[in-house]
XYZ file of C-alpha atoms in Angstrom:
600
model
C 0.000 0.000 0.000
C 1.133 3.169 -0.980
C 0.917 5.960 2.392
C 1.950 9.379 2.448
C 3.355 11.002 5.430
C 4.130 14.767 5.557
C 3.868 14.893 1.565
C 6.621 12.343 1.170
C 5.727 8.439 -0.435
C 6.623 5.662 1.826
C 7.365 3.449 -0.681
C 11.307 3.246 -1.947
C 12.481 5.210 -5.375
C 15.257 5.215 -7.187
C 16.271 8.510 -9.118
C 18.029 8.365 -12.463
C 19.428 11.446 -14.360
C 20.339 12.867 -17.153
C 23.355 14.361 -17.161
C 24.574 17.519 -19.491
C 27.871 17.969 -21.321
C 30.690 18.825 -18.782
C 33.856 19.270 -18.804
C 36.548 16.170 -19.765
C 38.192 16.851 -15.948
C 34.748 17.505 -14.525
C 33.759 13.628 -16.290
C 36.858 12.158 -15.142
C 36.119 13.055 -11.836
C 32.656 11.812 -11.541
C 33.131 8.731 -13.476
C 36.031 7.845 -10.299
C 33.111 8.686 -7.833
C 30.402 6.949 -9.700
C 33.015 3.815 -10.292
C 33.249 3.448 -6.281
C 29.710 3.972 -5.538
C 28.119 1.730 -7.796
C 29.577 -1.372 -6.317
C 27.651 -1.310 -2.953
C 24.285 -0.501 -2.465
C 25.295 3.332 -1.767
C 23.637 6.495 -2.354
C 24.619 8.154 -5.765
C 23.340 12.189 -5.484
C 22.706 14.481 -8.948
C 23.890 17.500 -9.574
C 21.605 20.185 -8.746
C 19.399 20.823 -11.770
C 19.915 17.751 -13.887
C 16.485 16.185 -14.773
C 15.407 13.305 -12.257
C 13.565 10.268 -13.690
C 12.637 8.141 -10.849
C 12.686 4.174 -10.522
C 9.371 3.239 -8.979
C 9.268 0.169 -7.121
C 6.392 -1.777 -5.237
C 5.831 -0.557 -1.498
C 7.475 -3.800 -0.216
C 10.882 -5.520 0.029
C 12.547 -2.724 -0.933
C 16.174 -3.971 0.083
C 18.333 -3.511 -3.216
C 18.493 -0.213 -3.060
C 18.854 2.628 -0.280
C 15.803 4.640 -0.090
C 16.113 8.107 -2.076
C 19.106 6.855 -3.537
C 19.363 7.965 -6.990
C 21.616 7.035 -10.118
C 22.347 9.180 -13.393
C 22.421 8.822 -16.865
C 24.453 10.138 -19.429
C 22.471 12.577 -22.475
C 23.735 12.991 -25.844
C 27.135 12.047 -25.535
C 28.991 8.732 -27.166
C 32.146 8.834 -24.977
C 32.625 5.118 -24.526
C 33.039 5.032 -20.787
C 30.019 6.980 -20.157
C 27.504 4.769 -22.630
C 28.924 1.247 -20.664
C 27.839 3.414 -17.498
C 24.711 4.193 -19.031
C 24.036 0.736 -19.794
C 24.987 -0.312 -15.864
C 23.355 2.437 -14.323
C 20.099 1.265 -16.266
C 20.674 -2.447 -15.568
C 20.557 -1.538 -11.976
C 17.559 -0.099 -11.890
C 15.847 -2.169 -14.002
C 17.297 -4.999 -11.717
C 16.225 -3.188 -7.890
C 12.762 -2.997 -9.648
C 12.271 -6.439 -9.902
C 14.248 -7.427 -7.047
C 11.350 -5.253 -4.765
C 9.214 -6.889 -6.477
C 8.166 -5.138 -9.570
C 7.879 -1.464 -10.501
C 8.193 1.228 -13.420
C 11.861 2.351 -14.816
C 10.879 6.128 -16.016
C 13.141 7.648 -18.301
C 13.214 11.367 -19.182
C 13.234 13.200 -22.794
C 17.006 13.084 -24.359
C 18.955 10.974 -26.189
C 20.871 8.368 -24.539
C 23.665 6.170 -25.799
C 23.940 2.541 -24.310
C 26.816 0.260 -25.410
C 27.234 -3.423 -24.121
C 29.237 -3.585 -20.828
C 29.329 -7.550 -20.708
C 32.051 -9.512 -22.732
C 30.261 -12.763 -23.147
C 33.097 -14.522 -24.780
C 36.914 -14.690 -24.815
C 37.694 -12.960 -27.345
C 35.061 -10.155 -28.495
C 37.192 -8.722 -31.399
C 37.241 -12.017 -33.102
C 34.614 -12.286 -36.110
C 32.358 -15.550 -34.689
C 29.583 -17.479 -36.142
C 26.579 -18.833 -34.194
C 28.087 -22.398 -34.905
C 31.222 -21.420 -32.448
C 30.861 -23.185 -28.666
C 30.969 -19.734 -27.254
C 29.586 -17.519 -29.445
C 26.569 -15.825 -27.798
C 25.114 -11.931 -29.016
C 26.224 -8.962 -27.371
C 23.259 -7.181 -25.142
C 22.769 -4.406 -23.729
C 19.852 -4.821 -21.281
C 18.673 -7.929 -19.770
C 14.842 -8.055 -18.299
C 13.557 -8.884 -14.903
C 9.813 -10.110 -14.063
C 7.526 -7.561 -13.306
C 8.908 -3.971 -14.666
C 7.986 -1.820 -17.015
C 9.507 0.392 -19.052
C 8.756 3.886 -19.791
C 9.768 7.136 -21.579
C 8.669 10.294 -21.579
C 6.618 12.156 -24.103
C 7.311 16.053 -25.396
C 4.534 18.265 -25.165
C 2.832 17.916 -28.136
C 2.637 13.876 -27.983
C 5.940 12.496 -29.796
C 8.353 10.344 -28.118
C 10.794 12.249 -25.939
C 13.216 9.346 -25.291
C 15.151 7.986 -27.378
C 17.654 5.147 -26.921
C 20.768 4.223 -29.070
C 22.541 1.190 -28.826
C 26.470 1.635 -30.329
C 29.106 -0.515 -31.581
C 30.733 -2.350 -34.183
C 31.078 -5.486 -32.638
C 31.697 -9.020 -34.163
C 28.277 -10.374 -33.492
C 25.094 -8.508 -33.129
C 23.762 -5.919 -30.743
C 20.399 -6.059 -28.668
C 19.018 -3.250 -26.715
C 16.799 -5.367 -24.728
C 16.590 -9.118 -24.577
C 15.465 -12.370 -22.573
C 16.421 -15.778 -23.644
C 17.164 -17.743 -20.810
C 16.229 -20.671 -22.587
C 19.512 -20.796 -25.263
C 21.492 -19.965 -22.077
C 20.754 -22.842 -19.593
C 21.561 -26.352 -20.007
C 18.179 -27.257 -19.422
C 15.870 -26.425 -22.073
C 12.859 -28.930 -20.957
C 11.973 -26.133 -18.211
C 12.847 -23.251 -19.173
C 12.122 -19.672 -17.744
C 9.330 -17.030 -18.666
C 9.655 -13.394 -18.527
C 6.524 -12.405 -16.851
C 4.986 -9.123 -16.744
C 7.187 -6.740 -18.303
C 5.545 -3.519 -20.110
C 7.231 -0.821 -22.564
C 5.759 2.419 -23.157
C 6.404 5.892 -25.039
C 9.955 5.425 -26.440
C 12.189 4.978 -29.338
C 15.157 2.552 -29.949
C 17.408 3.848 -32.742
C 19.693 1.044 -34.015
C 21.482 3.863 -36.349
C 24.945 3.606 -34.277
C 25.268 -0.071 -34.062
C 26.923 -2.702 -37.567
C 27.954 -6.099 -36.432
C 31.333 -6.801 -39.017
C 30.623 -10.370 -38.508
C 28.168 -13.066 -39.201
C 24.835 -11.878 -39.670
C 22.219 -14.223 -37.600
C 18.968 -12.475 -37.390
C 20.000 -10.608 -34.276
C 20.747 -7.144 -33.448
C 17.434 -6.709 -32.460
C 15.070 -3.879 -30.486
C 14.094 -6.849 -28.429
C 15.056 -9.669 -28.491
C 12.690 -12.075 -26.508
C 12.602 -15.739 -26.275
C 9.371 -17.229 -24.323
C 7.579 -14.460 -22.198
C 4.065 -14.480 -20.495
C 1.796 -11.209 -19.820
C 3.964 -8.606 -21.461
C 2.638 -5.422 -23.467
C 4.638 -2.923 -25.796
C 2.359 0.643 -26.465
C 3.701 3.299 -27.905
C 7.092 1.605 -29.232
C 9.675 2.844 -31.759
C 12.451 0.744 -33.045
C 14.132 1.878 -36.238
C 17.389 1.040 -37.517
C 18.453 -2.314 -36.333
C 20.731 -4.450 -37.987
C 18.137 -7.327 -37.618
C 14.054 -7.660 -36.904
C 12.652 -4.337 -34.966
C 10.743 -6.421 -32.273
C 11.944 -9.792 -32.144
C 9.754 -11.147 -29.984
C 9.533 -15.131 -29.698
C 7.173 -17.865 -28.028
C 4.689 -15.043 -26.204
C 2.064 -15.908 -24.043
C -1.009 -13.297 -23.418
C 0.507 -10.735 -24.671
C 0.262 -7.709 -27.165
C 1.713 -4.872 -28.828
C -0.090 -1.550 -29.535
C 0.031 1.394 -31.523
C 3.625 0.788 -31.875
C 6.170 1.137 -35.235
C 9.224 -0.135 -36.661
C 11.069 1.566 -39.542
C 14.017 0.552 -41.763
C 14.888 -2.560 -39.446
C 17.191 -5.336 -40.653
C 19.734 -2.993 -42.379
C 22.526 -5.285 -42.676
C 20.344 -8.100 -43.752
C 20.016 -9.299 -47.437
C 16.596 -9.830 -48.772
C 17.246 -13.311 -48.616
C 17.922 -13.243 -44.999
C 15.995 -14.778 -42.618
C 14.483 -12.500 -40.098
C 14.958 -9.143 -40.738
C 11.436 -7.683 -40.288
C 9.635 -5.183 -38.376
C 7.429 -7.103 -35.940
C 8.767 -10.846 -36.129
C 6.990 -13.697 -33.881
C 8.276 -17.023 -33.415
C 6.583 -19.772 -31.789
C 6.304 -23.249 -31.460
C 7.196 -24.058 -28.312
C 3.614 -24.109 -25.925
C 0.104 -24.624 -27.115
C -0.463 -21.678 -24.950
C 1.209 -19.292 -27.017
C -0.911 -16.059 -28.231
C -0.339 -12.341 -28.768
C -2.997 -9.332 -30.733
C -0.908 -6.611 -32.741
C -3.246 -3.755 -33.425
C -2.719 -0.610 -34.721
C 0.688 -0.487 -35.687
C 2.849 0.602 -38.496
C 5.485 -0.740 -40.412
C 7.528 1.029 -42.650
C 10.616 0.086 -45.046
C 11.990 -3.230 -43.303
C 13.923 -5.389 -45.304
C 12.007 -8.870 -45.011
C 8.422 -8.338 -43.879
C 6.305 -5.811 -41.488
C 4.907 -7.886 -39.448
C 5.775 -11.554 -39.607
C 5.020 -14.982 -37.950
C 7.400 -18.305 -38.151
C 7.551 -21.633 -36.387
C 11.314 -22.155 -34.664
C 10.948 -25.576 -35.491
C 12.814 -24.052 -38.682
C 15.729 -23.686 -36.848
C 15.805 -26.020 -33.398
C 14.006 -29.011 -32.791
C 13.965 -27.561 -29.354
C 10.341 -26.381 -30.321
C 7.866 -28.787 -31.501
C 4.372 -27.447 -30.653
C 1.994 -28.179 -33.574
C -0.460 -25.403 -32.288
C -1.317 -22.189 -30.384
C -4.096 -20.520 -28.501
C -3.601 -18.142 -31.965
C -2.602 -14.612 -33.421
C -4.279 -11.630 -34.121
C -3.011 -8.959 -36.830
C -5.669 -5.965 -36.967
C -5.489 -2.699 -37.925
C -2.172 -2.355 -39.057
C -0.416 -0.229 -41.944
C 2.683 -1.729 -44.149
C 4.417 -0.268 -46.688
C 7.924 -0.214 -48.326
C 8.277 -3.707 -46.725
C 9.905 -6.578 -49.214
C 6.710 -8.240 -48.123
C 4.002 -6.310 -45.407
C 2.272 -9.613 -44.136
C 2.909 -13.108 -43.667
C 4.920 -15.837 -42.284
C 6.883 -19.026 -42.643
C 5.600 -22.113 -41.174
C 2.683 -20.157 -39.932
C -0.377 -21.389 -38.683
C -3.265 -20.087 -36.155
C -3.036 -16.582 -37.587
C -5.389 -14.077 -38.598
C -5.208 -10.766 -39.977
C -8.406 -8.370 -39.873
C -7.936 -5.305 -41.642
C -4.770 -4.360 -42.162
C -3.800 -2.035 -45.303
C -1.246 -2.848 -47.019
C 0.264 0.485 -49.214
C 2.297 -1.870 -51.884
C 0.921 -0.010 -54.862
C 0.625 3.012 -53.129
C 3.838 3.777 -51.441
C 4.413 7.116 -50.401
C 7.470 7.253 -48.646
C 10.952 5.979 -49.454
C 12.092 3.108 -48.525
C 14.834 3.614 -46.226
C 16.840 0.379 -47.301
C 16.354 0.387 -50.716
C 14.434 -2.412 -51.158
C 11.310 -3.201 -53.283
C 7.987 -4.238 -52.283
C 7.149 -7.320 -53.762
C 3.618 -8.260 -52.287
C 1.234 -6.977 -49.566
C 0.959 -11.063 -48.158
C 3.463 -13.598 -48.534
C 2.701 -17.136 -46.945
C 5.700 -19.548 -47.607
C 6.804 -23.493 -47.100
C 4.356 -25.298 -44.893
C 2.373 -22.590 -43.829
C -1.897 -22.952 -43.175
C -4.619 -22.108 -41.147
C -3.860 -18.402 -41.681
C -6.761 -15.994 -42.411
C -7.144 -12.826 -43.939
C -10.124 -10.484 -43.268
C -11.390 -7.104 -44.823
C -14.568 -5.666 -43.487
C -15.895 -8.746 -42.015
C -15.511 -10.859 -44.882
C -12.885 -13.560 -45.491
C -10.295 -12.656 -48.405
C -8.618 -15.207 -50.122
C -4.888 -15.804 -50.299
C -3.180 -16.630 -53.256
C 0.102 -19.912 -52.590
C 3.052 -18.750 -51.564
C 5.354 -16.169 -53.905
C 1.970 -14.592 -55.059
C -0.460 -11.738 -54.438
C -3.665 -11.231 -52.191
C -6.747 -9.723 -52.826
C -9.279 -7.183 -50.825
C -12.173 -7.657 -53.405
C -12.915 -11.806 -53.613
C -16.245 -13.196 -51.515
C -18.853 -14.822 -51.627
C -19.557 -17.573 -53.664
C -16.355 -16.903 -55.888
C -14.579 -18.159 -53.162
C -16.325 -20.735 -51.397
C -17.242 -23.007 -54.581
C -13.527 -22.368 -55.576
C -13.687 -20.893 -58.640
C -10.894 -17.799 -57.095
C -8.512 -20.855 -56.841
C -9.121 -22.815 -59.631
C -8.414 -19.033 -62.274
C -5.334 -18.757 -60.141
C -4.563 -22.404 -60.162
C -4.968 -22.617 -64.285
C -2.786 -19.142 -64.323
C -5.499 -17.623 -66.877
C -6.620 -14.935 -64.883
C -5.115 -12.872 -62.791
C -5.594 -9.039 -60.740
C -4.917 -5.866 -62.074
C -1.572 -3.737 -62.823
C -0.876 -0.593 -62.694
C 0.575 1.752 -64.995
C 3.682 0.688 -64.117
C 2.512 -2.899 -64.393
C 3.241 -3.225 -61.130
C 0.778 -5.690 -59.268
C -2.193 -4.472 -57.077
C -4.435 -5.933 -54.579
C -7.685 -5.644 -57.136
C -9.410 -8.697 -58.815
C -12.555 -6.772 -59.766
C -15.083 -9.997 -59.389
C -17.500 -7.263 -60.009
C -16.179 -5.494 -62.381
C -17.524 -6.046 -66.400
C -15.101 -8.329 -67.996
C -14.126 -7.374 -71.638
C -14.361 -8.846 -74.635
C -9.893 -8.828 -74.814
C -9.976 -10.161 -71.520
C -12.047 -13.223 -72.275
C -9.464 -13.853 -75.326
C -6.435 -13.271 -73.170
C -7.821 -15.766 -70.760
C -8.283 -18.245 -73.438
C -5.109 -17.749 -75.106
C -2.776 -18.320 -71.602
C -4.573 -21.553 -71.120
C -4.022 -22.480 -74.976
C -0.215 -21.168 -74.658
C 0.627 -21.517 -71.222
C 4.719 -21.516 -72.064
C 4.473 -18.550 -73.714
C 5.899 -15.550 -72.827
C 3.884 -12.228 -72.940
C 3.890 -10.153 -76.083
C 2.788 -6.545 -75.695
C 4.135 -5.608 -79.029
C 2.665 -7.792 -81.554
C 1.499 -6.738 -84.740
C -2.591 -6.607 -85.333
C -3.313 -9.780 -88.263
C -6.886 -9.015 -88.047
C -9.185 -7.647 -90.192
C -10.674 -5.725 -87.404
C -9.699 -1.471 -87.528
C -10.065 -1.134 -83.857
C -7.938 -3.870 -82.384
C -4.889 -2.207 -82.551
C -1.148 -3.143 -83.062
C 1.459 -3.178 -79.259
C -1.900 -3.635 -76.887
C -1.357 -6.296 -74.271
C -4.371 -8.162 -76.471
C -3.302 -7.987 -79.756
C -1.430 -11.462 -79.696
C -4.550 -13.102 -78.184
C -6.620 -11.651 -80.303
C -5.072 -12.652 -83.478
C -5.029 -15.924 -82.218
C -8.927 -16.343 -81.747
C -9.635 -14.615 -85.126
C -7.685 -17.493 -86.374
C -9.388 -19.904 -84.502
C -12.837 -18.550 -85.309
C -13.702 -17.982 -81.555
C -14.251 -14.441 -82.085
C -15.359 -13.420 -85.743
C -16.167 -9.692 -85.139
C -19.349 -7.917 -85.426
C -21.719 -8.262 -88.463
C -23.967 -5.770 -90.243
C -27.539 -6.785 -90.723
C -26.700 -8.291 -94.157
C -24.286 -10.469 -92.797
C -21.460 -8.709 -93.618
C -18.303 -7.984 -91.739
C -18.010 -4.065 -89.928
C -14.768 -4.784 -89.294
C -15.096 -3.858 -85.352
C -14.421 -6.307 -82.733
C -14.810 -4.035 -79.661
C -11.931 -5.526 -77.363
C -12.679 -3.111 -74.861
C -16.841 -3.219 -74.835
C -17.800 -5.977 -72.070
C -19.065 -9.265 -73.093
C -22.685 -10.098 -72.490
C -23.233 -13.497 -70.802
C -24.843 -14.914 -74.266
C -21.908 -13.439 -76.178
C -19.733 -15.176 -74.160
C -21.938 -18.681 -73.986
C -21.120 -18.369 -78.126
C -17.455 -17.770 -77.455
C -17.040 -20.381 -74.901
C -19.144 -23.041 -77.389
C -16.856 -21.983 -80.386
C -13.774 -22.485 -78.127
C -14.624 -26.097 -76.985
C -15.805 -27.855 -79.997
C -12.453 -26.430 -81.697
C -10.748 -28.173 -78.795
C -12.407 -31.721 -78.854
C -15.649 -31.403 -76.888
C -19.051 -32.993 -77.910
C -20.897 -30.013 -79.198
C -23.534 -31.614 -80.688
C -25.500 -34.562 -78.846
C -27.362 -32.550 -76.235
C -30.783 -31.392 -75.294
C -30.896 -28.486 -76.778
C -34.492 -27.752 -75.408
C -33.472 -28.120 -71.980
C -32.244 -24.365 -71.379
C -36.115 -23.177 -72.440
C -37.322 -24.396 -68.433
C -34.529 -21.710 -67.217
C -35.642 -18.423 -66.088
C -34.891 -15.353 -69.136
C -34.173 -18.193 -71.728
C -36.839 -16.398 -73.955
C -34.888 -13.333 -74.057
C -32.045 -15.638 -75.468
C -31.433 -13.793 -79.618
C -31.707 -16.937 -82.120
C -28.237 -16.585 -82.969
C -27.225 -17.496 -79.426
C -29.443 -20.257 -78.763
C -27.788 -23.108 -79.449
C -24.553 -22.079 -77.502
C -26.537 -21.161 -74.731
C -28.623 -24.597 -74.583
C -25.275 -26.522 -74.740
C -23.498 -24.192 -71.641
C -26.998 -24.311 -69.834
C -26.445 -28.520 -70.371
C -23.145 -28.443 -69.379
C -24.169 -26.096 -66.220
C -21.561 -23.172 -67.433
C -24.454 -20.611 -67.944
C -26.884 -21.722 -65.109
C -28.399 -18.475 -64.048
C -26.734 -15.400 -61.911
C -25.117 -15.783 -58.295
C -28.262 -14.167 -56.829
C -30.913 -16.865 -56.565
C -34.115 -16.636 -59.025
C -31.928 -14.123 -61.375
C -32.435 -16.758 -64.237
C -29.948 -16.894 -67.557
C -29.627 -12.951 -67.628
C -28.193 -13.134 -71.086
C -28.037 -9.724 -72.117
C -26.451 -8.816 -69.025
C -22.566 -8.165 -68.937
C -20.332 -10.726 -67.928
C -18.294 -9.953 -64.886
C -15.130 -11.202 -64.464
C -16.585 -13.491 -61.025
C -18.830 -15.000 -63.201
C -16.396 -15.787 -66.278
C -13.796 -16.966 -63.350
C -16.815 -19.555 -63.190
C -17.820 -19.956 -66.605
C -14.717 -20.493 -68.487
C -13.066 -23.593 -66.254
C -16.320 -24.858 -66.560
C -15.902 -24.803 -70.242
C -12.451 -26.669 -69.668
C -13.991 -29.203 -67.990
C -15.736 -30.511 -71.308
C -12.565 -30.869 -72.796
C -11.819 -34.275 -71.304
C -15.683 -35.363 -71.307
């Protein structure tokens, strides 16, 4: 219980401050003083007018730490005595908090410079890789159960405090980390990090570039099996490797939080890398919600999701309690969503600004696609507005715009499966995140579709001359090949004056309507082998609209209605529609169904 007596708190503090730019003499001094009091449990006063940030522990079992004592830190300097103090001096506090405990580590506004005061191998100027006996990562702070972290915001809202870890070092740099479980001998019990909480600050790897073997680390945080902990508020930019890298959680969450440019010295073929990356696999228990963050310009992914069974047969959990993406921004990212090995994972509407990027990327890197799912990954979901989007395999693009029946009778996967349709470009035939299932399918479209699955090994020809007689399907159009090829074929003959003779116009861009396209589609398959002819052709008539069916259409209609490729519209009771435009939903439908009388 917290009790105040005379205006002061009963319960123990400890101060830290921020120190200004003194004199070399005046540092020398202090650093002697500081060196001597920081190795007993001794009282270490400011300077009169430095800014205090106090160390709040729980009322009880106070016994680390001296009450009122206080401890400094060092602002906007890089002297590399004074940043291995910095990284002590917050150690220690971090440290009394849980050892009382639990309480809050408040930091003030500045910049602060932290650089690794623990050697953790013999020789730390040798270049190591993780397969060396004693190679383990440089860190700068280690967490205790039950703290929480916390900077301190300017006036107008932004983050105050921010936090640089420094060095060139032969293996990686963390700024915070817990991973007792790859440092014990016993990994069948393992400890949990419980109840630590970060709030309203910024890491800033800019300062650090590990020389040596590049293993995913070099992290914000770097976490390995934690239970109850929270990030809100967050920053990490910069890093050599993932922004928050944050493994085997346990209710937790992070918040309103964003990484930027992380996994510099990563390739794109690296693993790790990302902004947010979660590992798991080693409870069923595991499950974390990330909502509302952003992720801007990381090298792999934004925000990213892997088994560890990848890497260490240490974890072999087949599932989790789950985790929850929603309402997160990427952009800039190689890829903004997905995982490896993922599985219990949804994402509810987050944007992803691949064909929109706005800002630079700050590594240079491409985006290649808004969700990427690679090897062995399922049970992953995507949804936008309540509905269930579908996912394309792995190396290819999602959509916001597929539903419905499209989906769920599986006529999205069997266009992408057959590789004859696909989503739209844009003017840089870049990929977007459209499909337009509502959108009016054209009449070039429908021959491009049928030309891919006629010529699936051939490579796209935007410049190909125009062999038809038709004046308005011009030469260089990304139709012009396909086009040629179904004049040839007779699957489209062009329009005809009421004479019968030719006008010459095949209007690639007009839509199709669904009896226009019946024709096309019955052209198509008995000029590739299916049975035309021995059908019912009466049977269509007992279909809703088949008597606004024109004469010249009938017979193609009767034979798709037979073959159930023109059965009526996805609303129920809509009947044939045949003067209606096609959309491209319902020719995702209509034309495999078409390839399906091929073998018959």
């Amino acid at each position: 219980m917290r009790q105040e007596i005379e205006g002061k708190v009963t319960e123990k503090k400890i101060c830290m401050i921020s120190h200004k730019t003194i004199g070399l003499q005046i540092v020398s001094l202090f650093l002697f003083v500081m060196s001597v009091l920081l190795c007993c449990p001794s009282v270490v006063h400011a300077e009169e007018g430095d800014a205090v940030i106090a160390v709040e522990a729980f009322a009880e079992n106070v016994s680390a730490l001296d009450a009122g004592e206080t401890l400094s830190l060092y602002k906007d300097t890089q002297d590399e005595t004074l940043m291995e103090m910095n990284s002590k001096i917050l150690q220690r506090a971090i440290d009394a908090a849980s050892n009382a405990g639990g309480g809050t580590v408040t930091i003030p506004a500045g910049n602060f410079y932290f650089k690794p005061f623990q050697k953790n191998f013999d020789n730390p100027d040798s270049v190591l890789k993780s397969t060396d006996a004693n190679y383990i990562e440089y860190h700068i702070i280690k967490c205790k159960d039950n703290v929480t972290v916390t900077g301190t915001l300017n006036e107008d809202g932004s983050l105050g405090t921010t936090l640089f870890p420094v060095g060139s070092m032969s293996v990686p740099i963390d700024m915070f980390y817990f991973v007792d479980i790859f440092e014990k001998g016993d990994k069948s019990n393992p400890n949990y990090l419980v109840n630590n909480h970060f709030r309203n600050f910024c890491i800033n790897g800019e300062n650090t570039y590990n020389h040596g073997y590049y293993n995913a680390r070099g992290k914000g945080f770097y976490f390995c099996l934690f239970k109850d902990c929270s990030w809100d508020n967050v920053t990490v930019m910069n890093t050599d490797g993932t922004g928050f890298g944050v493994d085997c959680p346990i209710n937790s969450k992070i918040t309103n939080c964003t990484a930027i440019g992380c996994g510099k010295q990563a390739s794109i073929y690296s693993v790790g890398a990302s902004g947010f990356g979660i590992g798991f696999g080693y409870s069923a228990d595991e499950s974390m919600s990330i909502e509302n963050c952003t992720s801007i310009g990381n090298r792999k992914f934004g925000v990213f999701f892997e088994h560890q069974g990848r890497f260490t047969n240490d974890f072999q959990a087949t599932e989790a309690q789950g985790f929850t993406v929603k309402n997160c921004v990427a952009r800039g990212n190689r890829y903004d969503f997905g995982g490896e090995m993922c599985r219990n994972l949804t994402y509810i509407d987050c944007l992803s600004e691949a064909a929109y990027e706005t800002d630079p990327n700050p590594l240079g890197s491409v985006n290649e696609r808004a969700y990427y799912f690679g090897t062995k990954s399922s049970d992953y979901h995507i949804f936008e507005a309540g509905k269930e989007i579908k996912v394309w395999s792995a190396n290819k693009k999602y959509y916001t715009d597929v539903y419905g029946w499209f989906v769920e009778e599986g006529w999205f996967d069997t266009v992408l499966d057959l590789g004859i349709m696909y989503g739209y470009t844009d003017s840089d035939g870049q990929p977007t995140c459209v499909f337009g299932q509502d959108d009016t399918i054209t009449r070039a479209q429908v021959a491009v579709t049928l030309f891919r699955y006629s010529h699936p090994d051939n490579a796209w020809n935007n410049t190909a001359t125009n062999t038809t007689p038709f004046y308005d399907c011009p030469s260089g159009q990304f139709y012009t090949e396909a086009m040629n090829w179904a004049y040839e074929a007779a699957i489209f003959k062009g329009d005809t004056n009421a004479d019968g003779s030719m006008t010459g116009r095949v209007r690639p861009n007009d839509g199709i309507s669904r009896q226009e396209l019946a024709l096309v589609l019955y052209r198509f398959a008995g000029a590739n082998g299916a049975n035309v002819t021995e059908f019912d052709h009466t049977l269509y008539l007992q279909a809703t609209g088949a008597d606004q069916v024109g004469e010249w259409a009938a017979d193609a209609v009767a034979w798709c209605y037979v073959n159930k490729i023109l059965t009526g519209g996805s609303t129920p009771g809509s009947g044939l529609m045949p003067r209606d435009v096609t959309t491209r939903g319902h020719a995702g439908k209509m034309i495999p169904q078409t390839l399906a009388t091929l073998n018959q």
